[in-house]
Amino acid sequence: MAAQTLRAFLVIFHLPLVGGLAVDTILGDRVQFPETEQCSERGATLQHTLTGGIGQTVARLEDVWKPAAGYKDRMSPNETVVLNRSNINDQGLYRLSCGSEEKRIHLNVITSSEKSVPEGQAAAFIFHYFTAGELGMYRVKRNTQLVFELDLSSGSTSQGSGFENRTSVAPHWRTDGDLTLTLQGVKPEDRGDYFLYVLKDRKRGHLQAVRMRVSPALNTPEERNPEQIPCTPQPPCKEKTALICVSVAAVLLIAGAFFCGQKMARICGSKVSGGAAAGGAPTELEMQPYTDTPFPVVNGHA
Ligand SMILES: *[C@@H]1O[C@H](CO)[C@@H](O)[C@H](O)[C@H]1NC(C)=O
Ligand SMILES: *[C@@H]1O[C@H](CO)[C@@H](O)[C@H](O)[C@H]1NC(C)=O
Ligand SMILES: *[C@@H]1O[C@H](CO)[C@@H](O)[C@H](O)[C@H]1NC(C)=O
């Protein structure tokens, strides 16, 4: 039940820090404090510890968790503390005081870059690290799932399930520190948040995040016909002549549509309905909110 509701959140838990749980979120995503759901002590509070050790109350448990001043625009009363639109100032240590118990939660707000990769193409996740001395474990995860791992000491690699034989780094990584990961043959189910980091002394260093979307496969060259311009005429319109232009455009459109219907159904049709008609994956693919991905919340390895 709880797991079900948690799926919608882009939150990742990893190995507990010294006396606490760590939660990752990407900047701008909403963040949930799952531990608050388990607390049922009236008067319980969730406090954010600011620089200097000052505690700022985020929410208080009455019948449900209610936002404190300063959080009302981002949090609705709920059984769990959920902050809509995380910002960089949200990161840091949180203390959940539930009755006599206190729990510590460390929130990492991670900035991410975005990329859109056409289905079937290769994706490159750029990553550089000092491999001439410091060693550790280079790891790439998709959400919580392992994609690729490289032991920087031994050079041995492993690939996550579903990513077998599709991931690689350039062979010269040891001399130039270029650990850019190439993922071949991107599939729709590869979309998600990729986290790249080096694990050393049980700490993640150089953490980088990339939110990847998968767009429909590119058209094949034969289907890309440069002579299909008449299908969508767009004459340049100035304000004074706008009316005339609109009329001309309408006439051209109708004529074009008629012409398309009569003569060039295949070519024009493919232009109008985009990737799907052109043999690619449905365009909805790109539109699907990424949060649709079932997102198991696990206490994974950091
Ligand atoms: C937070 O997001 C939820 C879900 O989108 C929405 O229902 C709620 O109204 C939002 N609360 C605030 C205070 O913005
Ligand atoms: C309340 O919390 C649940 C998860 O426990 C979440 O799915 C829902 O969007 C939250 N509602 C609001 C208004 O924030
Ligand atoms: C990966 O490649 C190896 C060796 O070519 C092959 O034995 C194995 O079946 C491949 N695995 C997958 C999942 O394609």
GROMACS .gro file of N, CA, C and O and ligand atoms in nm, residues 5-6 8-9 30 32 37 76-80 82 84, ligand 2:
model
   70
    5THR      N    1   0.192   0.405  -0.317
    5THR     CA    2   0.186   0.551  -0.323
    5THR      C    3   0.325   0.610  -0.343
    5THR      O    4   0.339   0.715  -0.402
    6LEU      N    5   0.427   0.541  -0.297
    6LEU     CA    6   0.561   0.594  -0.308
    6LEU      C    7   0.613   0.593  -0.451
    6LEU      O    8   0.701   0.667  -0.486
    8ALA      N    9   0.515   0.713  -0.715
    8ALA     CA   10   0.507   0.836  -0.793
    8ALA      C   11   0.621   0.932  -0.762
    8ALA      O   12   0.637   1.031  -0.829
    9PHE      N   13   0.699   0.902  -0.666
    9PHE     CA   14   0.799   0.999  -0.624
    9PHE      C   15   0.938   0.964  -0.670
    9PHE      O   16   0.980   0.850  -0.665
   30ARG      N   17   0.905   1.683  -0.668
   30ARG     CA   18   0.856   1.688  -0.531
   30ARG      C   19   0.926   1.583  -0.449
   30ARG      O   20   0.975   1.482  -0.499
   32GLN      N   21   0.927   1.351  -0.091
   32GLN     CA   22   0.846   1.295   0.016
   32GLN      C   23   0.937   1.249   0.129
   32GLN      O   24   1.044   1.194   0.103
   37GLU      N   25   0.524   0.917   0.739
   37GLU     CA   26   0.400   0.842   0.725
   37GLU      C   27   0.383   0.741   0.840
   37GLU      O   28   0.272   0.705   0.877
   76SER      N   29   0.071   2.049   0.095
   76SER     CA   30  -0.069   2.039   0.134
   76SER      C   31  -0.079   1.945   0.253
   76SER      O   32   0.001   1.853   0.265
   77PRO      N   33  -0.178   1.970   0.341
   77PRO     CA   34  -0.196   1.878   0.454
   77PRO      C   35  -0.212   1.735   0.402
   77PRO      O   36  -0.282   1.712   0.304
   78ASN      N   37  -0.147   1.642   0.466
   78ASN     CA   38  -0.143   1.506   0.413
   78ASN      C   39  -0.095   1.408   0.521
   78ASN      O   40  -0.045   1.450   0.624
   79GLU      N   41  -0.109   1.280   0.493
   79GLU     CA   42  -0.060   1.178   0.587
   79GLU      C   43   0.093   1.168   0.586
   79GLU      O   44   0.151   1.111   0.676
   80THR      N   45   0.151   1.219   0.480
   80THR     CA   46   0.296   1.218   0.465
   80THR      C   47   0.339   1.360   0.435
   80THR      O   48   0.264   1.436   0.376
   82VAL      N   49   0.502   1.594   0.206
   82VAL     CA   50   0.542   1.601   0.066
   82VAL      C   51   0.566   1.747   0.032
   82VAL      O   52   0.478   1.830   0.052
   84ASN      N   53   0.619   1.997  -0.263
   84ASN     CA   54   0.615   2.012  -0.409
   84ASN      C   55   0.735   2.099  -0.449
   84ASN      O   56   0.774   2.186  -0.375
  304LIG     C1   57  -0.045   1.302  -0.019
  304LIG     O1   58   0.050   1.197  -0.007
  304LIG     C2   59   0.038   1.096  -0.102
  304LIG     C3   60   0.144   0.992  -0.071
  304LIG     O2   61   0.134   0.948   0.058
  304LIG     C4   62   0.056   1.154  -0.241
  304LIG     O3   63   0.037   1.055  -0.337
  304LIG     C5   64  -0.040   1.268  -0.264
  304LIG     O4   65  -0.013   1.328  -0.388
  304LIG     C6   66  -0.026   1.370  -0.155
  304LIG     N1   67  -0.123   1.474  -0.175
  304LIG     C7   68  -0.092   1.604  -0.179
  304LIG     C8   69  -0.205   1.697  -0.200
  304LIG     O5   70   0.022   1.645  -0.166
   0.00000   0.00000   0.00000
